[in-house]
Short mmCIF file of C-alpha atoms and ligand atoms in Angstrom, two decimals:
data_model
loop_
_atom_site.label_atom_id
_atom_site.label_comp_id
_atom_site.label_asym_id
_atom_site.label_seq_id
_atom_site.Cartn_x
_atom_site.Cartn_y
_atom_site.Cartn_z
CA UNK A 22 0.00 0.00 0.00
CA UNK A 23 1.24 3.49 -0.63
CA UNK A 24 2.26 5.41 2.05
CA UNK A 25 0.20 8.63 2.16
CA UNK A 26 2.18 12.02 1.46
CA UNK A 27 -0.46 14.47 2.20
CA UNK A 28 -1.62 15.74 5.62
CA UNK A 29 -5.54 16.55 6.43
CA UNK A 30 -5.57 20.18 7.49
CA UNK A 31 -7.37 19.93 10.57
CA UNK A 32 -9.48 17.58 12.73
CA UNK A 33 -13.55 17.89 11.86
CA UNK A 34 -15.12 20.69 13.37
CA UNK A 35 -17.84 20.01 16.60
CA UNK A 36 -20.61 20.28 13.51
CA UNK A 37 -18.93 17.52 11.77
CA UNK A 38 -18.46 15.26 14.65
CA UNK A 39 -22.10 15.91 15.58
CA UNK A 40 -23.42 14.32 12.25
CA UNK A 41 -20.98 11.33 12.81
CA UNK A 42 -23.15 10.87 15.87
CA UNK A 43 -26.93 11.70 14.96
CA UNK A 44 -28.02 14.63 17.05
CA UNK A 45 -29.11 12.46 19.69
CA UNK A 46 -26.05 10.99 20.89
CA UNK A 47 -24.08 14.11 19.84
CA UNK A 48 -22.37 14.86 23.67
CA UNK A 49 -21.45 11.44 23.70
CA UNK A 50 -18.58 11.04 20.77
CA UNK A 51 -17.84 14.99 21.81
CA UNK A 52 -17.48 13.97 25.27
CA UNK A 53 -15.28 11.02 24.05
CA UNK A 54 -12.44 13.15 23.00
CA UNK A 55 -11.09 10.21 20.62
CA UNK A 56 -12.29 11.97 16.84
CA UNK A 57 -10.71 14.93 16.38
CA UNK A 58 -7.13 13.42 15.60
CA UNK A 59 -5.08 15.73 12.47
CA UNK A 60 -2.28 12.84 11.80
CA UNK A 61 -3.00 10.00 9.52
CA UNK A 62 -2.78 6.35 10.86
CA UNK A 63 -1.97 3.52 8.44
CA UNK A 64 -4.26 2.99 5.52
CA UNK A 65 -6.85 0.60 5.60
CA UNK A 66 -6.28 -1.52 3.05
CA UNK A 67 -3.53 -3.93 2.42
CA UNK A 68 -1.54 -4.99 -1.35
CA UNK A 69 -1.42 -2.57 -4.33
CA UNK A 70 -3.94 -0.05 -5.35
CA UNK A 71 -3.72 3.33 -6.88
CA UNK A 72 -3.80 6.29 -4.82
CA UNK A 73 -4.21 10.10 -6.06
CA UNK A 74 -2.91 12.62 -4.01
CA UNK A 75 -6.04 15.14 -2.89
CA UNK A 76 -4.21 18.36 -2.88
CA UNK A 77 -2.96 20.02 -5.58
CA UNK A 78 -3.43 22.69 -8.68
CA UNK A 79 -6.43 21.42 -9.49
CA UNK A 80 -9.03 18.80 -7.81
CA UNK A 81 -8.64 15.34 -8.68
CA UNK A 82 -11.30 13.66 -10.46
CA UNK A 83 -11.15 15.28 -13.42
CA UNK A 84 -8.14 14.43 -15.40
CA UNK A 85 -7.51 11.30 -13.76
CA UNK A 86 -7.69 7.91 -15.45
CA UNK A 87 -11.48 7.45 -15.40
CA UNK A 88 -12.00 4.86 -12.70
CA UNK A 89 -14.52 2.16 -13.16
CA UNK A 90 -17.38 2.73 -10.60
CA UNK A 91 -19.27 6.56 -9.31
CA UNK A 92 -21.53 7.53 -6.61
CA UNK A 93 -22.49 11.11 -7.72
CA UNK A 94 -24.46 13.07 -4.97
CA UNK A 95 -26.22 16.13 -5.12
CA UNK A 96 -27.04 18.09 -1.80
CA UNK A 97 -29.47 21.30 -0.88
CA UNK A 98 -28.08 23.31 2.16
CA UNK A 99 -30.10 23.47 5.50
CA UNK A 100 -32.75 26.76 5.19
CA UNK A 101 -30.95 27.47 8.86
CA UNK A 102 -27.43 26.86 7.54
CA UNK A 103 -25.41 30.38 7.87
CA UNK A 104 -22.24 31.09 6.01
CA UNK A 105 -20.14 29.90 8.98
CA UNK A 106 -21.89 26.31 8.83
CA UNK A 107 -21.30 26.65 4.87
CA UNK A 108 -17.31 26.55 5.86
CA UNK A 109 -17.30 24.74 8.67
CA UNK A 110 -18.84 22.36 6.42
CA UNK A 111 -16.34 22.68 3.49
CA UNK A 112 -13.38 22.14 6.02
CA UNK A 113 -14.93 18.90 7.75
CA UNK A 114 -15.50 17.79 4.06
CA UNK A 115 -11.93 18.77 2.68
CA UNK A 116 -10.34 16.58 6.07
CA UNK A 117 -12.44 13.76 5.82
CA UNK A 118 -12.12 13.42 2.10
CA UNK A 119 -8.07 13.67 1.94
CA UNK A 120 -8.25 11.07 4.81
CA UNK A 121 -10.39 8.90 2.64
CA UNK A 122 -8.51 9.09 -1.10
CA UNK A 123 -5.43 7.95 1.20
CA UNK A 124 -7.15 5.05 2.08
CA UNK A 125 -8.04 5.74 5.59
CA UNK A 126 -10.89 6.40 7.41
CA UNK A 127 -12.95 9.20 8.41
CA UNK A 128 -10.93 9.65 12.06
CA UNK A 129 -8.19 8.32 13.53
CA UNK A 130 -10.85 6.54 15.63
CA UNK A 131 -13.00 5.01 12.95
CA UNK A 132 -15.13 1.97 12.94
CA UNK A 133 -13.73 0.74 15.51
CA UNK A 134 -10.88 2.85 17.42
CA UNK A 135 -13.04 5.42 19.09
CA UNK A 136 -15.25 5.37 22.31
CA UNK A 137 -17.74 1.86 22.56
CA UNK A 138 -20.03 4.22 24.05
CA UNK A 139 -20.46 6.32 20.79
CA UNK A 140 -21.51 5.73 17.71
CA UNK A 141 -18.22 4.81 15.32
CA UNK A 142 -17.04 7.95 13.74
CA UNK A 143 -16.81 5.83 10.27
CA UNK A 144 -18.94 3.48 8.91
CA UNK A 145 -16.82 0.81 8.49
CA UNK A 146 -17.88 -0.91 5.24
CA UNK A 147 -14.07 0.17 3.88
CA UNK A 148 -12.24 -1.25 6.28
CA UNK A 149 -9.91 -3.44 4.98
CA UNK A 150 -10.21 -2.00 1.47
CA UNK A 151 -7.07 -0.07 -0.10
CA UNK A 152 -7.43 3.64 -1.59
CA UNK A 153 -8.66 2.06 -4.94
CA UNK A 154 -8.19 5.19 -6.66
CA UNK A 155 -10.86 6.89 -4.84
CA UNK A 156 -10.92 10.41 -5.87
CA UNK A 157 -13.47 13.19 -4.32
CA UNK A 158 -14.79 16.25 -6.62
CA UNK A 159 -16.85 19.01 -5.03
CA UNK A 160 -18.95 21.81 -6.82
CA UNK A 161 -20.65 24.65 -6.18
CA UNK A 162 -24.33 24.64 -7.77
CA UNK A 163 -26.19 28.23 -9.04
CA UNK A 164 -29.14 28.03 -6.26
CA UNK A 165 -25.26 27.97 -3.47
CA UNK A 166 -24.82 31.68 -4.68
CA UNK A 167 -28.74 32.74 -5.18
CA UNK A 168 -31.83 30.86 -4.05
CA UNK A 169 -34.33 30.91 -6.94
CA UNK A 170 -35.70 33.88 -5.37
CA UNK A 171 -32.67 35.40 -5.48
CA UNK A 172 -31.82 35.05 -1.78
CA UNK A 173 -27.98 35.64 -0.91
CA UNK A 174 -27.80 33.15 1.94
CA UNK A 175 -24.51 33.11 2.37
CA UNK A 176 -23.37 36.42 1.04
CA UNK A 177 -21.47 35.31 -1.98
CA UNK A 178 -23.80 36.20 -4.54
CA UNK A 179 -21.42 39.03 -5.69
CA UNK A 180 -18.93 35.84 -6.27
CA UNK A 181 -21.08 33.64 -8.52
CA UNK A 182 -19.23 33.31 -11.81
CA UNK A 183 -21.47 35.01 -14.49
CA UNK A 184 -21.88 32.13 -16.63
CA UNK A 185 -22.85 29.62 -13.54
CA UNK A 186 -27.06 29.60 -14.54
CA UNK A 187 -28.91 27.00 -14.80
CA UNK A 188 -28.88 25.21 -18.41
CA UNK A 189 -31.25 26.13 -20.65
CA UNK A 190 -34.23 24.32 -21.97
CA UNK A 191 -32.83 21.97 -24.51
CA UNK A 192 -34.91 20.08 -27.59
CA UNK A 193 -36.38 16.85 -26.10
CA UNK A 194 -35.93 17.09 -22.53
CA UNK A 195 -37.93 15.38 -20.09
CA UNK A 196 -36.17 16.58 -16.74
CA UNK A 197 -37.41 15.41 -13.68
CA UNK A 198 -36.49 17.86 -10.91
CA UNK A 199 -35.53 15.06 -8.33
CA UNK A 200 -32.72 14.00 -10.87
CA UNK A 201 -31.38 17.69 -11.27
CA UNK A 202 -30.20 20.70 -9.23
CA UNK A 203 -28.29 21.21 -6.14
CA UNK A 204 -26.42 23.58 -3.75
CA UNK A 205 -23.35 21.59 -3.80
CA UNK A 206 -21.79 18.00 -5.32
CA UNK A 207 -19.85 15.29 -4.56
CA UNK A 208 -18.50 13.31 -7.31
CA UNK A 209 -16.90 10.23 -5.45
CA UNK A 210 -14.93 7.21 -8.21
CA UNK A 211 -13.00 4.09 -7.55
CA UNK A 212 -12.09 1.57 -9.04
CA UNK A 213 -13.86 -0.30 -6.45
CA UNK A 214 -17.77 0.25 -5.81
CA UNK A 215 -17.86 -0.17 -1.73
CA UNK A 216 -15.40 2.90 -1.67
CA UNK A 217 -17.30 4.93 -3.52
CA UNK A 218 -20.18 4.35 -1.59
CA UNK A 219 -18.20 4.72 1.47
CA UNK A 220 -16.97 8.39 0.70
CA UNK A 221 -20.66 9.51 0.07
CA UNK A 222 -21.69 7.81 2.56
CA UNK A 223 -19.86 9.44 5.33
CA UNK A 224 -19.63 12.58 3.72
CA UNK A 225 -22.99 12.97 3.90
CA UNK A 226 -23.16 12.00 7.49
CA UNK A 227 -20.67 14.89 8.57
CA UNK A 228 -22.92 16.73 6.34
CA UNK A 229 -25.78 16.24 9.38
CA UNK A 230 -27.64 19.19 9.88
CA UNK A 231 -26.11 21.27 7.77
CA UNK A 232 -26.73 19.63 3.91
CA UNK A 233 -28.66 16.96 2.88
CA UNK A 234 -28.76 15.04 0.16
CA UNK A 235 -31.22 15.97 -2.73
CA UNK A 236 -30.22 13.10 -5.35
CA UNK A 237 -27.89 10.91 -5.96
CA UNK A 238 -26.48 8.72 -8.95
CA UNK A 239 -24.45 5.36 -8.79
CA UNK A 240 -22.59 4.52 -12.24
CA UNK A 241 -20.64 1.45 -13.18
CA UNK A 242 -18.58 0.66 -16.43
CA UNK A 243 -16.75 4.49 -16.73
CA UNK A 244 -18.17 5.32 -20.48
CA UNK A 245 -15.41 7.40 -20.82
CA UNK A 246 -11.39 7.03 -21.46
CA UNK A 247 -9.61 10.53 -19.96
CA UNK A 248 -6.25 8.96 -20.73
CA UNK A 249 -4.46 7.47 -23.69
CA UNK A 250 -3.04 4.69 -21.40
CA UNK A 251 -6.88 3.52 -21.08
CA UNK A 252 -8.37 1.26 -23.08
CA UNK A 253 -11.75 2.05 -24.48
CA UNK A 254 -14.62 0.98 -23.05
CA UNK A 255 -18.54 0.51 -24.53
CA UNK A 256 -21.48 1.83 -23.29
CA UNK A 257 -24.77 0.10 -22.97
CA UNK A 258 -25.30 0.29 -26.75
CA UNK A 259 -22.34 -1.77 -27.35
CA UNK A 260 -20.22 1.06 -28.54
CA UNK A 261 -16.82 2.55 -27.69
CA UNK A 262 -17.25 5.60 -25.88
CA UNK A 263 -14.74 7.95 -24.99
CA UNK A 264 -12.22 7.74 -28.23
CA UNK A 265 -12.69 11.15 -28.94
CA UNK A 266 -12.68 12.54 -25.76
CA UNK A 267 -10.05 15.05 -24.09
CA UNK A 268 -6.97 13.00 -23.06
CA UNK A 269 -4.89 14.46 -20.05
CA UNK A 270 -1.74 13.57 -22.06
CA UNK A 271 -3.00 16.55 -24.49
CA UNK A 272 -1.97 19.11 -22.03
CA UNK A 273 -2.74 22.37 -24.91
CA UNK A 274 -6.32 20.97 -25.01
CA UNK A 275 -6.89 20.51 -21.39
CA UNK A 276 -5.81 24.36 -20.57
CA UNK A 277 -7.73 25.44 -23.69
CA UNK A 278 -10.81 23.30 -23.06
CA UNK A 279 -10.97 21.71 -19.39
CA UNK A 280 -9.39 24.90 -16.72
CA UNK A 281 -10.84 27.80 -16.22
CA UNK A 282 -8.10 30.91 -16.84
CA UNK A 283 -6.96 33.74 -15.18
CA UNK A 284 -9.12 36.67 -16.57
CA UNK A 285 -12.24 33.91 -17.11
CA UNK A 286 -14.24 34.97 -14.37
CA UNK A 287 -13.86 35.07 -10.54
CA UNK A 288 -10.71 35.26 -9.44
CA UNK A 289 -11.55 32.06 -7.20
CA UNK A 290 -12.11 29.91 -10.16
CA UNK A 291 -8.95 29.86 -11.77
CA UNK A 292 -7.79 26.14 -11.78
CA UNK A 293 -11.16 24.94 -11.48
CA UNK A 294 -13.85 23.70 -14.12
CA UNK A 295 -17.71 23.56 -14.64
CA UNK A 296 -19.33 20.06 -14.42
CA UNK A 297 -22.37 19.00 -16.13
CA UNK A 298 -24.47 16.33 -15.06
CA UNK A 299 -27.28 14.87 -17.59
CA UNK A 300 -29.18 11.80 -16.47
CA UNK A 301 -29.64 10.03 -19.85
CA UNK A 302 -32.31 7.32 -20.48
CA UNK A 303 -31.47 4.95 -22.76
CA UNK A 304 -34.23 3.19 -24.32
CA UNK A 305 -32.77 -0.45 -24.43
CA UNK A 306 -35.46 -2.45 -26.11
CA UNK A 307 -35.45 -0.14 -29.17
CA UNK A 308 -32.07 0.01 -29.58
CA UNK A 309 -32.10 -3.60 -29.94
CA UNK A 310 -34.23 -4.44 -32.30
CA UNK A 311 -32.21 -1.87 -34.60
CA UNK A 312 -29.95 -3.06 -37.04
CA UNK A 313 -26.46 -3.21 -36.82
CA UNK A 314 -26.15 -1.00 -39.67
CA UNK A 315 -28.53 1.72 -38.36
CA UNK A 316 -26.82 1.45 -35.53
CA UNK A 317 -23.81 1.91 -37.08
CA UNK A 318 -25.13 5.37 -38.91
CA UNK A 319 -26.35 6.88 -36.09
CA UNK A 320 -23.42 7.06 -33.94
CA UNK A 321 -20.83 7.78 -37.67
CA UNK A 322 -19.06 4.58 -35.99
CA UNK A 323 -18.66 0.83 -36.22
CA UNK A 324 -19.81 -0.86 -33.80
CA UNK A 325 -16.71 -3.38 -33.61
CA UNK A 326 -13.64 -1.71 -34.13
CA UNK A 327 -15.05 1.90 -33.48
CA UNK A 328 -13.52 3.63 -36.16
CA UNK A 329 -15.13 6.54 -38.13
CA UNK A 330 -17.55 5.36 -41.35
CA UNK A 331 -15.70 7.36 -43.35
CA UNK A 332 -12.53 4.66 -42.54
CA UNK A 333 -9.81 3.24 -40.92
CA UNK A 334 -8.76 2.54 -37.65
CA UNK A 335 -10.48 4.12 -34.05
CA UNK A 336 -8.40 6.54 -33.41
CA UNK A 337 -8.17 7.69 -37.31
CA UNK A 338 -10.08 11.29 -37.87
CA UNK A 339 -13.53 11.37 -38.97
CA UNK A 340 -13.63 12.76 -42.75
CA UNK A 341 -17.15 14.28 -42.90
CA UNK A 342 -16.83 15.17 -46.43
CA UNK A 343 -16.14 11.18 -47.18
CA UNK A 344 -18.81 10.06 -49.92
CA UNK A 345 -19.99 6.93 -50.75
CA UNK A 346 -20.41 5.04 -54.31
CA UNK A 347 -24.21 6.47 -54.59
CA UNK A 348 -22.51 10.05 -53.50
CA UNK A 349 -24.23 9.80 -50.21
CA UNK A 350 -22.26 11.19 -46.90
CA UNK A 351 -20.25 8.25 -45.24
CA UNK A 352 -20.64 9.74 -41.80
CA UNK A 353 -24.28 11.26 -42.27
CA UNK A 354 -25.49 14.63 -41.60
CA UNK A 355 -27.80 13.24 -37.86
CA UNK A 356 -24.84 10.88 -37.10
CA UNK A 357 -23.84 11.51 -33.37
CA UNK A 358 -20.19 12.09 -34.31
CA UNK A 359 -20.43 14.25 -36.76
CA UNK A 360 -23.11 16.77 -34.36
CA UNK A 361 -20.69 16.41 -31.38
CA UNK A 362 -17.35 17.07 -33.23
CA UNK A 363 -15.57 20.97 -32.59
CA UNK A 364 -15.89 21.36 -36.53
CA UNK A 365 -19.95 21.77 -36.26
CA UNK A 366 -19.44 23.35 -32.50
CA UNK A 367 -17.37 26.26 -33.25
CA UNK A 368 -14.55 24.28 -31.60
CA UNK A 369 -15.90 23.81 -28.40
CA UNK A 370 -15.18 20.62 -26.77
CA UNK A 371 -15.56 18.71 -23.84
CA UNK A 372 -14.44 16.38 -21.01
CA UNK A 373 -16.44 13.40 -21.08
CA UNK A 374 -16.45 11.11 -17.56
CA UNK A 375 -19.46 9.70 -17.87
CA UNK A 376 -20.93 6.30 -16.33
CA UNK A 377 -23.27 3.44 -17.05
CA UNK A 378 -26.42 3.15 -15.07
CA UNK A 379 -29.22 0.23 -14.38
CA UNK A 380 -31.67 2.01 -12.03
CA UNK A 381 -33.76 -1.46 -11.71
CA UNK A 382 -36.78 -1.50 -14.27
CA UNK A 383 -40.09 -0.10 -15.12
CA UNK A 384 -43.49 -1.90 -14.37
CA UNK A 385 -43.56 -3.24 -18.10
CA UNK A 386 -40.17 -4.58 -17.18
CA UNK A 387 -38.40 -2.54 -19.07
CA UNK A 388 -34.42 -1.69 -17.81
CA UNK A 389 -34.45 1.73 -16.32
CA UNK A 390 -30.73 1.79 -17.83
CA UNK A 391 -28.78 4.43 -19.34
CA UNK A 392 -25.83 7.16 -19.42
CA UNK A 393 -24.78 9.21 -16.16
CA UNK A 394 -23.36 12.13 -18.32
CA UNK A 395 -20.72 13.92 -16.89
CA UNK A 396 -18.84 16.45 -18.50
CA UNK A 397 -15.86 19.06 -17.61
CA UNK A 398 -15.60 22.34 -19.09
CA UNK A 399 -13.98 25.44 -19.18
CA UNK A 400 -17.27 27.42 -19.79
CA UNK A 401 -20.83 26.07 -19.17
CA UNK A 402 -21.16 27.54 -22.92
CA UNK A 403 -19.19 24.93 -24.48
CA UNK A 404 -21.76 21.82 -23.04
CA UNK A 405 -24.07 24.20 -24.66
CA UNK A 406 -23.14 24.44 -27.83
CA UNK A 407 -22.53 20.69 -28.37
CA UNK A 408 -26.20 19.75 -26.58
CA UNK A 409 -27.73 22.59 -28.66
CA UNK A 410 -26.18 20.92 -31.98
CA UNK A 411 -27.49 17.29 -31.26
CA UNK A 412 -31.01 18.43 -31.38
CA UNK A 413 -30.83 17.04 -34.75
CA UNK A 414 -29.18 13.80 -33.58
CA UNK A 415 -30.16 10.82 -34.94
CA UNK A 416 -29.28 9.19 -31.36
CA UNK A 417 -32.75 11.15 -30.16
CA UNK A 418 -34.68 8.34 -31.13
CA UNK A 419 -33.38 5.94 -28.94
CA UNK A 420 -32.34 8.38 -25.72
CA UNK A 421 -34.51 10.45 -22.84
CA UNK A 422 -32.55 13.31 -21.02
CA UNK A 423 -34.28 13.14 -17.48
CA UNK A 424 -31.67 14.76 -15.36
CA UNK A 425 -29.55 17.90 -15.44
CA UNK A 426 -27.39 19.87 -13.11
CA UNK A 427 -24.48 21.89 -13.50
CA UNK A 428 -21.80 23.06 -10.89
CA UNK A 429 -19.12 25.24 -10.65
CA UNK A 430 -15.83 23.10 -9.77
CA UNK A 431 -13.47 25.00 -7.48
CA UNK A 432 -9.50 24.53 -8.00
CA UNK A 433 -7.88 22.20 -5.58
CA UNK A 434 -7.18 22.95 -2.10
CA UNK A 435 -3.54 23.19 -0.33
CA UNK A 436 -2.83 21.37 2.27
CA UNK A 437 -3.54 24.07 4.83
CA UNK A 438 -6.66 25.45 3.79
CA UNK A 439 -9.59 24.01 2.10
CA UNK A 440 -11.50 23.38 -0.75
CA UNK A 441 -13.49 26.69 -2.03
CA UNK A 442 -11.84 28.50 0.26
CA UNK A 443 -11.00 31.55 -2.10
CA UNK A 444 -14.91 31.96 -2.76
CA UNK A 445 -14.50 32.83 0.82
CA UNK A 446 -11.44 34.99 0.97
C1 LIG B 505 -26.84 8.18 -24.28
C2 LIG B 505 -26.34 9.22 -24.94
C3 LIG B 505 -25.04 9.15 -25.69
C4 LIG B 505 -24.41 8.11 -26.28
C5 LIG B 505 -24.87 6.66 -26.36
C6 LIG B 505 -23.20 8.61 -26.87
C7 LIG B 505 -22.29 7.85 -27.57
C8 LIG B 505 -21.16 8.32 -28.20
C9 LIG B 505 -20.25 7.53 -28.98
C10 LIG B 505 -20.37 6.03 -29.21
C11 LIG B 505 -19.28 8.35 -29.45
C12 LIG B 505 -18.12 7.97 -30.36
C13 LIG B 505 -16.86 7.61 -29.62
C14 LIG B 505 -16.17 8.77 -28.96
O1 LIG B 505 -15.50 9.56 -29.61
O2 LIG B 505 -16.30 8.88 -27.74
C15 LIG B 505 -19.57 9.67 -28.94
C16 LIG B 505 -18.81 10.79 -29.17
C17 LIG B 505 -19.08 12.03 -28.64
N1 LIG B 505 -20.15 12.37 -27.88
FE1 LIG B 505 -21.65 11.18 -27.31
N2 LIG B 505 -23.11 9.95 -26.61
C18 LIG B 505 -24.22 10.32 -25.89
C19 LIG B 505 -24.51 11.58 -25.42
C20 LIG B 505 -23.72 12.68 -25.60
C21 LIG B 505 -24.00 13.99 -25.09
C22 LIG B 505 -25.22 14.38 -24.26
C23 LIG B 505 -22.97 14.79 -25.46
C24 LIG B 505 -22.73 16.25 -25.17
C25 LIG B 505 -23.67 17.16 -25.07
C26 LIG B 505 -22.05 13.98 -26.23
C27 LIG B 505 -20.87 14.44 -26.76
C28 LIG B 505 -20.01 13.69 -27.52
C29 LIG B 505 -18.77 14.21 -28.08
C30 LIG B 505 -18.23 15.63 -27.89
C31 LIG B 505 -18.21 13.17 -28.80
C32 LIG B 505 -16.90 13.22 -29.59
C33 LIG B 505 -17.18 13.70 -30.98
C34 LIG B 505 -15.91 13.79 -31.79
O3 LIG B 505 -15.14 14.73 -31.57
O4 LIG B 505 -15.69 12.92 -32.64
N3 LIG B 505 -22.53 12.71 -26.29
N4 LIG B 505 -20.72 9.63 -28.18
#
């Protein structure tokens, strides 16, 4: 196991320890004395796994190697929270979650180190587990900065980046407002799904009384490759997702595309990124009675080796003005590719880290199944101007949008401060 480098900033604040304990029993875990430890103990876990460091530039999450599993949450702030609980809650979270991408647990007490008369400070479902590449990504949401009265809650109105609104309205949506919104996120991956669980898990338990959750997403199968030493992997309509997509070995596109720059907006932003959730049904049965070829034209793709219609190999560039023995277009004019691509987006492009989902079924058995869109951008416009292009997408057929959020991703903390903490400077 790798030997953390990183040191939490400070233990979790009373608040934080309170949630660990349920209101009820709060004066008992207090009282105990045990939770409120700053050094970190050995990891959990034992033999190899990945670990990213939590401080840094930028948060982690984003341009690291899409891991294989996601618990996304979404949380609405208490209507008695005050700006103090606000970053008193953005500490606790910042300590607990660079304990937790090392591989340890919440406290130095634990599951099982702390007081028998109080309730464990962590959960204990990890225990045992390594690191597993757990990363933790917070945002800020619109409704943070203004209620949709236009309440300043927390007095940082004056701070919310210009371009941080909700999306607009796109062609075919069929949101459902308890898959979209939020004060603040979470974006927990691993490569394992326990952790993942685990990080949300007790995050939102420190969270007690101060944010709850409003919805929450888990993904397996990452849809999504954000490095070139990553295989490809399919989505649930059997194709390769992700060959396209922003690579973190493509360091001019990253700064041009992923970070938000000096001079972009709020000074607090810089080194962050805006992340855009869309909860996208996927309607199974029809796909699959569609023929390979269809298939085929509606993504620009094959299905097999992925590589563009208009030929060669997957990672060849699409030729869009490729024709065909009858003179039709090889790639055609609705095919997904061909919408998404920065020649018919005015060169914007985006991030892709999205996941698979199976939310169970409907009642005429149908799989509630689909893709957890996530995306990472420098400007909210640039999601816009792809989504706004697909409206003619010959994909429509076959997909839903029924969730949408969008959050503005602060830059990474250092070690002695705390995530978002120049929104509060
Ligand atoms: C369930 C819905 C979707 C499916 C099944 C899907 C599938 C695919 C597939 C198979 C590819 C080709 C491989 C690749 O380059 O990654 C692709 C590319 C792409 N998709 Fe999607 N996608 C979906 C939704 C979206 C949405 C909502 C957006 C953004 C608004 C989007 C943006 C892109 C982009 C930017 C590319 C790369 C285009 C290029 O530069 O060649 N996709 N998608």
């Amino acid at each position: 196991m790798t030997e953390p480098e990183e040191t939490a900033p400070r233990g979790l604040s009373r608040r934080g320890l309170l949630g660990l304990v349920g209101a009820g029993a709060a004066g008992l875990a207090v009282g105990g004395g045990a939770v409120a430890a700053v050094g970190l103990s050995q990891p959990n876990g034992v033999g190899v796994s990945t670990v990213y460091p939590f401080f840094g530039e930028h948060q982690a999450g984003i341009t690291t190697p899409a891991q294989d599993r996601l618990h996304f949450a979404a949380f609405d702030m208490a209507s008695t929270a005050t700006r103090d609980d606000l970053v008193e809650l953005l500490r606790d979270w910042t300590y607990a979650a660079a304990r937790l991408t090392q591989g340890h647990e919440v406290t130095e007490g634990g599951a099982v180190d702390g007081s028998p008369l109080a309730p464990p400070d962590d959960t204990g479902e990890a225990l045992g587990l390594p690191a597993s590449g757990l990363t933790i990504t917070f945002g800020f949401g619109p409704t943070l900065f203004t209620t949709d009265d236009g309440t300043d809650r927390f007095g940082i109105a004056d701070r919310r980046p210009a371009l941080l609104e909700k999306l607009p309205r796109f062609s075919g949506d069929a949101l459902r407002p308890e898959s979209g919104g939020g004060d603040l996120c979470i974006q927990a991956c691993a490569d394992d799904p326990q952790v993942a669980v685990h990080a949300i898990r007790n995050l939102s338990r420190i969270a007690f009384g101060r944010a709850s959750i409003r919805w929450s997403q888990l993904g397996f199968g990452r849809t999504s490759s954000t490095s070139t030493s990553q295989v490809t992997p399919r989505n649930l309509f059997g194709f390769k997702d992700g060959t396209a997509n922003i690579k973190a070995e493509d360091p001019a596109t990253v700064a041009d595309q992923v970070w938000v720059a000096k001079g972009d907006g709020p000074a607090w932003m810089t080194g962050g990124s805006y992340l855009v959730t869309r909860k996208i049904r996927m309607i199974i049965e029809a796909w699959d009675r569609t023929q390979l070829q269809e298939q085929e034209n509606v993504i620009g793709r094959s299905k097999g080796e992925g590589a563009p219609l208009s030929g060669g190999k997957e990672f060849t560039e699409p030729d869009f003005s490729a024709k065909g023995a009858a003179g039709q277009d090889l790639i055609g004019a609705d095919a997904h590719v061909r919408l998404a691509h920065p020649t018919a987006t005015g060169g914007a492009q985006l991030l892709r880290r999205g996941y698979n989902f199976v939310d169970g079924n409907d009642e005429l058995g149908r799989l509630d199944a689909g893709l957890f869109f996530i995306s990472f951008q420098r400007s909210p416009e640039q999601f816009v101007a792809v989504q706004k292009n697909l409206a003619r997408d010959a994909l429509n057929e076959y997909i839903k949008h029924v969730g949408s959020a969008i959050f503005a991703v602060p830059p990474g903390a250092t070690t002695d401060s705390y995530v978002g903490a120049g929104l509060f400077a």
